[in-house]
Amino acid sequence: MTKFDLVVKGGTIATASDIFKADIGILDGKIVQIGEQLDGGAQTIDASGKYVLPGGIDSHVHISQPSGDGIVMADDFESGTRSALFGGNTTIMPFCLQEKDRPMREALNAYHELAEGNCYTDVSFHLIVSDPTDSLFGQELPALAADGYSSFKVFMTYEGLRLNDAEILKTLDVARSTGATVMVHCENEDAIRFLIARHEAEGDVAPRAHASTRPVAVEREATHRALTLAEIVDVPVVIVHVSNGEAMEEIARARSRGIKVVGETCPQYLMLTADDLDGMDWEGAKFVCSPPPRDKAAQEECWRGIETGIFDLFSSDHCPFRYDDERGKRSPKGLESFRHIPNGIPGVETRLPILFSEGVMKGRIDLPRFVALSATNHAKTYGLYPEKGTISIGADADIAIWDPTIKRTIRHADLHDGADYSPYEGIEITGWPTTVILGGRLMVRDGALVGKKGDGTYRSARAKSTKTI
Ligand code: URP
Ligand code: ZN
Ligand code: ZN
């Protein structure tokens, strides 16, 4: 008798708290049974010798984001979610950017249109607050939070995007009253501009100067300020893409004062250094992102944060631009000065293999911590839990089956994004997700795409904030 649409049999399941051997019975897109010797599946997947993990959730992804000045992002929803899927993800959270003088709702409608029917993973959106008007704070954001758009990103850097302290306080206050979550990009824009002017005056315009003009001090100061503003408003906050130990210390100190802080880091801060921005023929532009990669000591500090719990989230900050392209890293203005090189690097497909290989296989973290950092904590932070981010009865059947014996070298040619390079080219990886299931539907089977575009849908979040981690 057929009891299940799909049974995943014989694998080792890991959640953020446990590791156990069991079968999973899936019906109507949900996990309905976890137990031994489950039979009666219309379809069965043999997962013996493999790890059966919650599908990854990448809560920091940029796709089809307007980038200005003739610059175009390398990924749309089709290529971005396809790439995410092959990297073991079943949900990604891109950013909807409000345009100046336009309602946020309008940007959101346009973003939904871009996503609709084009996704290979589920998606849920964050809102970037860039036009901080009274009507945004008084009406739009509260209404949007109530509709399930309950995470806002604010920038302390980038001209045209940065908010001042008063505007950040107002955003945090809306979050406090609605239960939404605020993500803060912490870099001091005035200090960066001062340093850019100094470097340009000296004719130092190559990509490496991007790192020199955004030193640790500008991130540390802004992190301290963001946490202080959150303390004043009395609301939890997410500090995104943390790159070094001094910013981590600010997080630890804030926690010791009782502030609820979620810390996020990304693969670039574990695997790259500022020396990568030194390449010939402007190749360093491939690694230009903000905050910039630091040095080996900062990498070690970030690993410590992964191991000890300073970081709750490991996200890609996938923000892809093609390198050999005048709409990307080698735009005419970008070739004039590092200041105009579009910020961001691709990484949605390599995020989890890097953490698995460098973290789990090298013994730095165990599987439950991997699951927490890659899925569960993202779902909890952004109101998608318990439907997403775990393997339990009633959860969406979003599952990635990992083969820990696979050895692969990262080659962009094997990846599925729309960029023309990977910053992680040549890195040796042990372990890769071979089969990915989204809402009970097989999407990738033994490394081959079997799902189709449009199988992924929009998932609204609950305004639940950071309380559950
Ligand atoms: O350089 C980066 N990180 N680009 C993406 C935008 C952001 O700040 O997250
Ligand atoms: Zn940012
Ligand atoms: Zn980002």
PDB file of C-alpha atoms in Angstrom, residues 156-383:
ATOM      1  CA  MET A 156      25.812  52.548   7.078  1.00  0.00           C
ATOM      2  CA  THR A 157      27.853  52.805   3.873  1.00  0.00           C
ATOM      3  CA  TYR A 158      27.387  53.325   0.104  1.00  0.00           C
ATOM      4  CA  GLU A 159      26.342  56.765  -1.083  1.00  0.00           C
ATOM      5  CA  GLY A 160      22.664  56.749  -1.966  1.00  0.00           C
ATOM      6  CA  LEU A 161      21.963  53.866   0.394  1.00  0.00           C
ATOM      7  CA  ARG A 162      23.502  54.817   3.723  1.00  0.00           C
ATOM      8  CA  LEU A 163      21.177  55.901   6.503  1.00  0.00           C
ATOM      9  CA  ASN A 164      22.194  58.288   9.236  1.00  0.00           C
ATOM     10  CA  ASP A 165      21.871  57.353  12.893  1.00  0.00           C
ATOM     11  CA  ALA A 166      18.464  59.021  13.253  1.00  0.00           C
ATOM     12  CA  GLU A 167      17.135  57.003  10.310  1.00  0.00           C
ATOM     13  CA  ILE A 168      18.604  53.769  11.658  1.00  0.00           C
ATOM     14  CA  LEU A 169      16.972  54.487  15.031  1.00  0.00           C
ATOM     15  CA  LYS A 170      13.607  54.947  13.299  1.00  0.00           C
ATOM     16  CA  THR A 171      14.016  51.653  11.414  1.00  0.00           C
ATOM     17  CA  LEU A 172      14.917  49.845  14.628  1.00  0.00           C
ATOM     18  CA  ASP A 173      11.897  51.395  16.304  1.00  0.00           C
ATOM     19  CA  VAL A 174       9.570  50.061  13.591  1.00  0.00           C
ATOM     20  CA  ALA A 175      11.158  46.646  14.118  1.00  0.00           C
ATOM     21  CA  ARG A 176      10.531  46.904  17.831  1.00  0.00           C
ATOM     22  CA  SER A 177       6.849  47.649  17.375  1.00  0.00           C
ATOM     23  CA  THR A 178       6.223  45.112  14.586  1.00  0.00           C
ATOM     24  CA  GLY A 179       8.505  42.225  15.608  1.00  0.00           C
ATOM     25  CA  ALA A 180      10.512  42.608  12.412  1.00  0.00           C
ATOM     26  CA  THR A 181      14.252  41.999  12.223  1.00  0.00           C
ATOM     27  CA  VAL A 182      16.850  44.601  11.192  1.00  0.00           C
ATOM     28  CA  MET A 183      20.068  43.575   9.428  1.00  0.00           C
ATOM     29  CA  VAL A 184      22.829  46.172   9.533  1.00  0.00           C
ATOM     30  CA  HIS A 185      25.743  46.614   7.125  1.00  0.00           C
ATOM     31  CA  CYS A 186      28.351  48.127   9.416  1.00  0.00           C
ATOM     32  CA  GLU A 187      30.972  50.353   7.768  1.00  0.00           C
ATOM     33  CA  ASN A 188      31.551  54.067   8.438  1.00  0.00           C
ATOM     34  CA  GLU A 189      30.915  55.810   5.113  1.00  0.00           C
ATOM     35  CA  ASP A 190      32.517  59.148   6.069  1.00  0.00           C
ATOM     36  CA  ALA A 191      35.745  57.444   7.106  1.00  0.00           C
ATOM     37  CA  ILE A 192      35.743  55.432   3.858  1.00  0.00           C
ATOM     38  CA  ARG A 193      35.254  58.577   1.757  1.00  0.00           C
ATOM     39  CA  PHE A 194      38.114  60.273   3.575  1.00  0.00           C
ATOM     40  CA  LEU A 195      40.410  57.345   2.792  1.00  0.00           C
ATOM     41  CA  ILE A 196      39.221  57.062  -0.814  1.00  0.00           C
ATOM     42  CA  ALA A 197      40.043  60.730  -1.401  1.00  0.00           C
ATOM     43  CA  ARG A 198      43.501  60.214   0.071  1.00  0.00           C
ATOM     44  CA  HIS A 199      44.232  57.135  -2.087  1.00  0.00           C
ATOM     45  CA  GLU A 200      42.926  58.719  -5.266  1.00  0.00           C
ATOM     46  CA  ALA A 201      44.973  61.870  -4.628  1.00  0.00           C
ATOM     47  CA  GLU A 202      48.040  59.614  -4.510  1.00  0.00           C
ATOM     48  CA  GLY A 203      47.014  57.909  -7.764  1.00  0.00           C
ATOM     49  CA  ASP A 204      46.388  54.644  -5.947  1.00  0.00           C
ATOM     50  CA  VAL A 205      43.301  53.480  -7.857  1.00  0.00           C
ATOM     51  CA  ALA A 206      43.839  49.719  -8.343  1.00  0.00           C
ATOM     52  CA  PRO A 207      41.448  47.145  -6.781  1.00  0.00           C
ATOM     53  CA  ARG A 208      43.725  46.551  -3.789  1.00  0.00           C
ATOM     54  CA  ALA A 209      42.949  50.090  -2.566  1.00  0.00           C
ATOM     55  CA  HIS A 210      39.359  48.933  -2.010  1.00  0.00           C
ATOM     56  CA  ALA A 211      40.614  46.936   0.988  1.00  0.00           C
ATOM     57  CA  SER A 212      42.898  49.733   2.240  1.00  0.00           C
ATOM     58  CA  THR A 213      40.047  52.254   2.230  1.00  0.00           C
ATOM     59  CA  ARG A 214      37.755  49.974   4.230  1.00  0.00           C
ATOM     60  CA  PRO A 215      40.030  48.917   7.102  1.00  0.00           C
ATOM     61  CA  VAL A 216      38.923  46.980  10.171  1.00  0.00           C
ATOM     62  CA  ALA A 217      38.498  50.240  12.116  1.00  0.00           C
ATOM     63  CA  VAL A 218      35.643  51.449   9.885  1.00  0.00           C
ATOM     64  CA  GLU A 219      33.799  48.172  10.437  1.00  0.00           C
ATOM     65  CA  ARG A 220      34.554  48.016  14.163  1.00  0.00           C
ATOM     66  CA  GLU A 221      33.323  51.562  14.782  1.00  0.00           C
ATOM     67  CA  ALA A 222      30.131  51.061  12.792  1.00  0.00           C
ATOM     68  CA  THR A 223      29.455  47.707  14.466  1.00  0.00           C
ATOM     69  CA  HIS A 224      29.795  49.352  17.862  1.00  0.00           C
ATOM     70  CA  ARG A 225      27.465  52.169  16.794  1.00  0.00           C
ATOM     71  CA  ALA A 226      24.830  49.848  15.320  1.00  0.00           C
ATOM     72  CA  LEU A 227      24.801  47.778  18.503  1.00  0.00           C
ATOM     73  CA  THR A 228      24.551  50.905  20.626  1.00  0.00           C
ATOM     74  CA  LEU A 229      21.578  52.124  18.578  1.00  0.00           C
ATOM     75  CA  ALA A 230      19.895  48.721  19.014  1.00  0.00           C
ATOM     76  CA  GLU A 231      20.570  48.923  22.746  1.00  0.00           C
ATOM     77  CA  ILE A 232      18.979  52.371  22.921  1.00  0.00           C
ATOM     78  CA  VAL A 233      15.860  51.218  21.052  1.00  0.00           C
ATOM     79  CA  ASP A 234      15.916  47.913  22.956  1.00  0.00           C
ATOM     80  CA  VAL A 235      15.470  45.630  19.979  1.00  0.00           C
ATOM     81  CA  PRO A 236      17.378  42.595  18.608  1.00  0.00           C
ATOM     82  CA  VAL A 237      19.613  43.199  15.606  1.00  0.00           C
ATOM     83  CA  VAL A 238      21.522  41.171  12.994  1.00  0.00           C
ATOM     84  CA  ILE A 239      25.087  42.253  12.198  1.00  0.00           C
ATOM     85  CA  VAL A 240      25.720  40.943   8.684  1.00  0.00           C
ATOM     86  CA  HIS A 241      28.919  39.893   6.892  1.00  0.00           C
ATOM     87  CA  VAL A 242      31.298  40.286   9.821  1.00  0.00           C
ATOM     88  CA  SER A 243      34.894  40.037   8.598  1.00  0.00           C
ATOM     89  CA  ASN A 244      37.207  40.190  11.595  1.00  0.00           C
ATOM     90  CA  GLY A 245      37.864  39.662  15.297  1.00  0.00           C
ATOM     91  CA  GLU A 246      37.480  43.299  16.370  1.00  0.00           C
ATOM     92  CA  ALA A 247      33.904  43.455  15.073  1.00  0.00           C
ATOM     93  CA  MET A 248      33.296  40.062  16.722  1.00  0.00           C
ATOM     94  CA  GLU A 249      34.486  41.527  20.036  1.00  0.00           C
ATOM     95  CA  GLU A 250      31.853  44.253  19.693  1.00  0.00           C
ATOM     96  CA  ILE A 251      29.209  41.554  19.296  1.00  0.00           C
ATOM     97  CA  ALA A 252      30.471  39.656  22.334  1.00  0.00           C
ATOM     98  CA  ARG A 253      30.560  42.839  24.437  1.00  0.00           C
ATOM     99  CA  ALA A 254      27.041  43.794  23.354  1.00  0.00           C
ATOM    100  CA  ARG A 255      25.776  40.333  24.300  1.00  0.00           C
ATOM    101  CA  SER A 256      27.369  40.686  27.703  1.00  0.00           C
ATOM    102  CA  ARG A 257      25.324  43.899  28.132  1.00  0.00           C
ATOM    103  CA  GLY A 258      22.193  41.873  27.401  1.00  0.00           C
ATOM    104  CA  ILE A 259      21.636  42.969  23.792  1.00  0.00           C
ATOM    105  CA  LYS A 260      20.199  40.289  21.517  1.00  0.00           C
ATOM    106  CA  VAL A 261      22.562  40.149  18.543  1.00  0.00           C
ATOM    107  CA  VAL A 262      22.646  37.662  15.699  1.00  0.00           C
ATOM    108  CA  GLY A 263      26.075  37.524  14.036  1.00  0.00           C
ATOM    109  CA  GLU A 264      26.612  36.538  10.421  1.00  0.00           C
ATOM    110  CA  THR A 265      29.794  35.728   8.538  1.00  0.00           C
ATOM    111  CA  CYS A 266      30.439  34.511   4.993  1.00  0.00           C
ATOM    112  CA  PRO A 267      32.840  32.248   3.067  1.00  0.00           C
ATOM    113  CA  GLN A 268      34.943  35.166   1.799  1.00  0.00           C
ATOM    114  CA  TYR A 269      36.089  35.938   5.336  1.00  0.00           C
ATOM    115  CA  LEU A 270      37.212  32.343   5.880  1.00  0.00           C
ATOM    116  CA  MET A 271      38.813  31.679   2.506  1.00  0.00           C
ATOM    117  CA  LEU A 272      40.079  34.959   0.975  1.00  0.00           C
ATOM    118  CA  THR A 273      42.454  37.722   2.055  1.00  0.00           C
ATOM    119  CA  ALA A 274      43.070  41.295   0.921  1.00  0.00           C
ATOM    120  CA  ASP A 275      46.069  39.965  -1.051  1.00  0.00           C
ATOM    121  CA  ASP A 276      43.576  38.421  -3.473  1.00  0.00           C
ATOM    122  CA  LEU A 277      42.677  41.967  -4.570  1.00  0.00           C
ATOM    123  CA  ASP A 278      46.223  42.364  -5.906  1.00  0.00           C
ATOM    124  CA  GLY A 279      45.791  40.461  -9.184  1.00  0.00           C
ATOM    125  CA  MET A 280      47.287  41.469 -12.525  1.00  0.00           C
ATOM    126  CA  ASP A 281      45.121  42.962 -15.285  1.00  0.00           C
ATOM    127  CA  TRP A 282      42.571  44.230 -12.735  1.00  0.00           C
ATOM    128  CA  GLU A 283      41.933  40.584 -11.668  1.00  0.00           C
ATOM    129  CA  GLY A 284      41.743  41.773  -8.076  1.00  0.00           C
ATOM    130  CA  ALA A 285      38.347  43.236  -9.011  1.00  0.00           C
ATOM    131  CA  LYS A 286      37.007  39.676  -8.820  1.00  0.00           C
ATOM    132  CA  PHE A 287      37.387  39.843  -5.038  1.00  0.00           C
ATOM    133  CA  VAL A 288      36.039  43.347  -4.402  1.00  0.00           C
ATOM    134  CA  CYS A 289      33.294  43.105  -1.801  1.00  0.00           C
ATOM    135  CA  SER A 290      32.414  45.006   1.342  1.00  0.00           C
ATOM    136  CA  PRO A 291      33.608  44.585   3.978  1.00  0.00           C
ATOM    137  CA  PRO A 292      36.734  43.390   2.169  1.00  0.00           C
ATOM    138  CA  PRO A 293      38.522  40.134   2.972  1.00  0.00           C
ATOM    139  CA  ARG A 294      41.218  40.800   5.602  1.00  0.00           C
ATOM    140  CA  ASP A 295      44.271  38.686   6.514  1.00  0.00           C
ATOM    141  CA  LYS A 296      45.063  35.163   7.714  1.00  0.00           C
ATOM    142  CA  ALA A 297      44.691  36.185  11.364  1.00  0.00           C
ATOM    143  CA  ALA A 298      41.189  37.540  10.692  1.00  0.00           C
ATOM    144  CA  GLN A 299      40.294  34.285   8.916  1.00  0.00           C
ATOM    145  CA  GLU A 300      41.303  32.366  12.033  1.00  0.00           C
ATOM    146  CA  GLU A 301      39.253  34.730  14.197  1.00  0.00           C
ATOM    147  CA  CYS A 302      36.210  34.176  11.996  1.00  0.00           C
ATOM    148  CA  TRP A 303      36.680  30.423  12.288  1.00  0.00           C
ATOM    149  CA  ARG A 304      36.755  30.887  16.047  1.00  0.00           C
ATOM    150  CA  GLY A 305      33.450  32.747  15.756  1.00  0.00           C
ATOM    151  CA  ILE A 306      31.993  29.852  13.762  1.00  0.00           C
ATOM    152  CA  GLU A 307      33.194  27.358  16.362  1.00  0.00           C
ATOM    153  CA  THR A 308      32.256  29.243  19.511  1.00  0.00           C
ATOM    154  CA  GLY A 309      28.897  30.743  18.617  1.00  0.00           C
ATOM    155  CA  ILE A 310      29.728  34.410  17.991  1.00  0.00           C
ATOM    156  CA  PHE A 311      28.248  33.642  14.579  1.00  0.00           C
ATOM    157  CA  ASP A 312      24.752  32.230  14.286  1.00  0.00           C
ATOM    158  CA  LEU A 313      24.477  32.544  10.511  1.00  0.00           C
ATOM    159  CA  PHE A 314      26.764  31.501   7.696  1.00  0.00           C
ATOM    160  CA  SER A 315      25.501  33.133   4.492  1.00  0.00           C
ATOM    161  CA  SER A 316      27.015  33.643   1.070  1.00  0.00           C
ATOM    162  CA  ASP A 317      26.331  37.366   0.483  1.00  0.00           C
ATOM    163  CA  HIS A 318      26.114  36.149  -3.118  1.00  0.00           C
ATOM    164  CA  CYS A 319      26.262  39.371  -5.123  1.00  0.00           C
ATOM    165  CA  PRO A 320      27.398  38.325  -8.597  1.00  0.00           C
ATOM    166  CA  PHE A 321      28.895  40.505 -11.316  1.00  0.00           C
ATOM    167  CA  ARG A 322      30.647  39.157 -14.355  1.00  0.00           C
ATOM    168  CA  TYR A 323      34.378  39.917 -14.421  1.00  0.00           C
ATOM    169  CA  ASP A 324      35.128  40.205 -18.113  1.00  0.00           C
ATOM    170  CA  ASP A 325      32.178  42.423 -18.844  1.00  0.00           C
ATOM    171  CA  GLU A 326      31.708  46.154 -19.153  1.00  0.00           C
ATOM    172  CA  ARG A 327      28.449  45.775 -17.214  1.00  0.00           C
ATOM    173  CA  GLY A 328      30.377  44.076 -14.413  1.00  0.00           C
ATOM    174  CA  LYS A 329      33.752  44.261 -12.717  1.00  0.00           C
ATOM    175  CA  ARG A 330      35.496  45.739 -15.805  1.00  0.00           C
ATOM    176  CA  SER A 331      33.092  48.589 -16.445  1.00  0.00           C
ATOM    177  CA  PRO A 332      34.703  51.704 -17.979  1.00  0.00           C
ATOM    178  CA  LYS A 333      34.370  53.598 -14.693  1.00  0.00           C
ATOM    179  CA  GLY A 334      35.504  50.598 -12.654  1.00  0.00           C
ATOM    180  CA  LEU A 335      38.706  50.498 -14.701  1.00  0.00           C
ATOM    181  CA  GLU A 336      39.348  54.143 -13.793  1.00  0.00           C
ATOM    182  CA  SER A 337      39.221  53.595 -10.045  1.00  0.00           C
ATOM    183  CA  PHE A 338      38.521  50.844  -7.506  1.00  0.00           C
ATOM    184  CA  ARG A 339      35.842  53.198  -6.160  1.00  0.00           C
ATOM    185  CA  HIS A 340      33.560  52.317  -9.085  1.00  0.00           C
ATOM    186  CA  ILE A 341      34.100  48.536  -9.189  1.00  0.00           C
ATOM    187  CA  PRO A 342      30.750  46.959  -8.329  1.00  0.00           C
ATOM    188  CA  ASN A 343      30.895  45.509  -4.835  1.00  0.00           C
ATOM    189  CA  GLY A 344      30.101  41.859  -4.364  1.00  0.00           C
ATOM    190  CA  ILE A 345      31.184  38.358  -5.311  1.00  0.00           C
ATOM    191  CA  PRO A 346      29.352  35.159  -6.281  1.00  0.00           C
ATOM    192  CA  GLY A 347      29.133  32.242  -3.830  1.00  0.00           C
ATOM    193  CA  VAL A 348      25.621  30.867  -3.358  1.00  0.00           C
ATOM    194  CA  GLU A 349      26.564  27.415  -4.730  1.00  0.00           C
ATOM    195  CA  THR A 350      29.899  27.073  -2.941  1.00  0.00           C
ATOM    196  CA  ARG A 351      28.832  28.369   0.511  1.00  0.00           C
ATOM    197  CA  LEU A 352      27.790  25.025   1.967  1.00  0.00           C
ATOM    198  CA  PRO A 353      30.416  22.782   0.313  1.00  0.00           C
ATOM    199  CA  ILE A 354      33.086  25.149   1.711  1.00  0.00           C
ATOM    200  CA  LEU A 355      31.642  25.055   5.242  1.00  0.00           C
ATOM    201  CA  PHE A 356      31.137  21.283   5.055  1.00  0.00           C
ATOM    202  CA  SER A 357      34.625  20.577   3.755  1.00  0.00           C
ATOM    203  CA  GLU A 358      36.600  23.132   5.771  1.00  0.00           C
ATOM    204  CA  GLY A 359      34.368  22.977   8.837  1.00  0.00           C
ATOM    205  CA  VAL A 360      32.909  19.489   9.272  1.00  0.00           C
ATOM    206  CA  MET A 361      35.441  17.361   7.398  1.00  0.00           C
ATOM    207  CA  LYS A 362      38.389  19.159   9.008  1.00  0.00           C
ATOM    208  CA  GLY A 363      36.863  18.700  12.477  1.00  0.00           C
ATOM    209  CA  ARG A 364      36.266  22.368  13.302  1.00  0.00           C
ATOM    210  CA  ILE A 365      32.498  21.932  13.763  1.00  0.00           C
ATOM    211  CA  ASP A 366      30.140  18.981  14.067  1.00  0.00           C
ATOM    212  CA  LEU A 367      27.175  18.231  11.843  1.00  0.00           C
ATOM    213  CA  PRO A 368      24.526  19.784  14.138  1.00  0.00           C
ATOM    214  CA  ARG A 369      26.490  23.044  14.182  1.00  0.00           C
ATOM    215  CA  PHE A 370      26.752  22.861  10.392  1.00  0.00           C
ATOM    216  CA  VAL A 371      22.977  22.465  10.187  1.00  0.00           C
ATOM    217  CA  ALA A 372      22.385  25.339  12.611  1.00  0.00           C
ATOM    218  CA  LEU A 373      24.707  27.677  10.708  1.00  0.00           C
ATOM    219  CA  SER A 374      23.464  26.687   7.277  1.00  0.00           C
ATOM    220  CA  ALA A 375      19.706  26.322   7.771  1.00  0.00           C
ATOM    221  CA  THR A 376      18.056  26.243  11.208  1.00  0.00           C
ATOM    222  CA  ASN A 377      19.275  29.584  12.538  1.00  0.00           C
ATOM    223  CA  HIS A 378      18.336  31.321   9.283  1.00  0.00           C
ATOM    224  CA  ALA A 379      14.787  29.993   9.546  1.00  0.00           C
ATOM    225  CA  LYS A 380      14.549  31.025  13.194  1.00  0.00           C
ATOM    226  CA  THR A 381      16.000  34.480  12.654  1.00  0.00           C
ATOM    227  CA  TYR A 382      13.737  35.351   9.741  1.00  0.00           C
ATOM    228  CA  GLY A 383      10.437  33.785  10.773  1.00  0.00           C
TER     229      GLY A 383
END
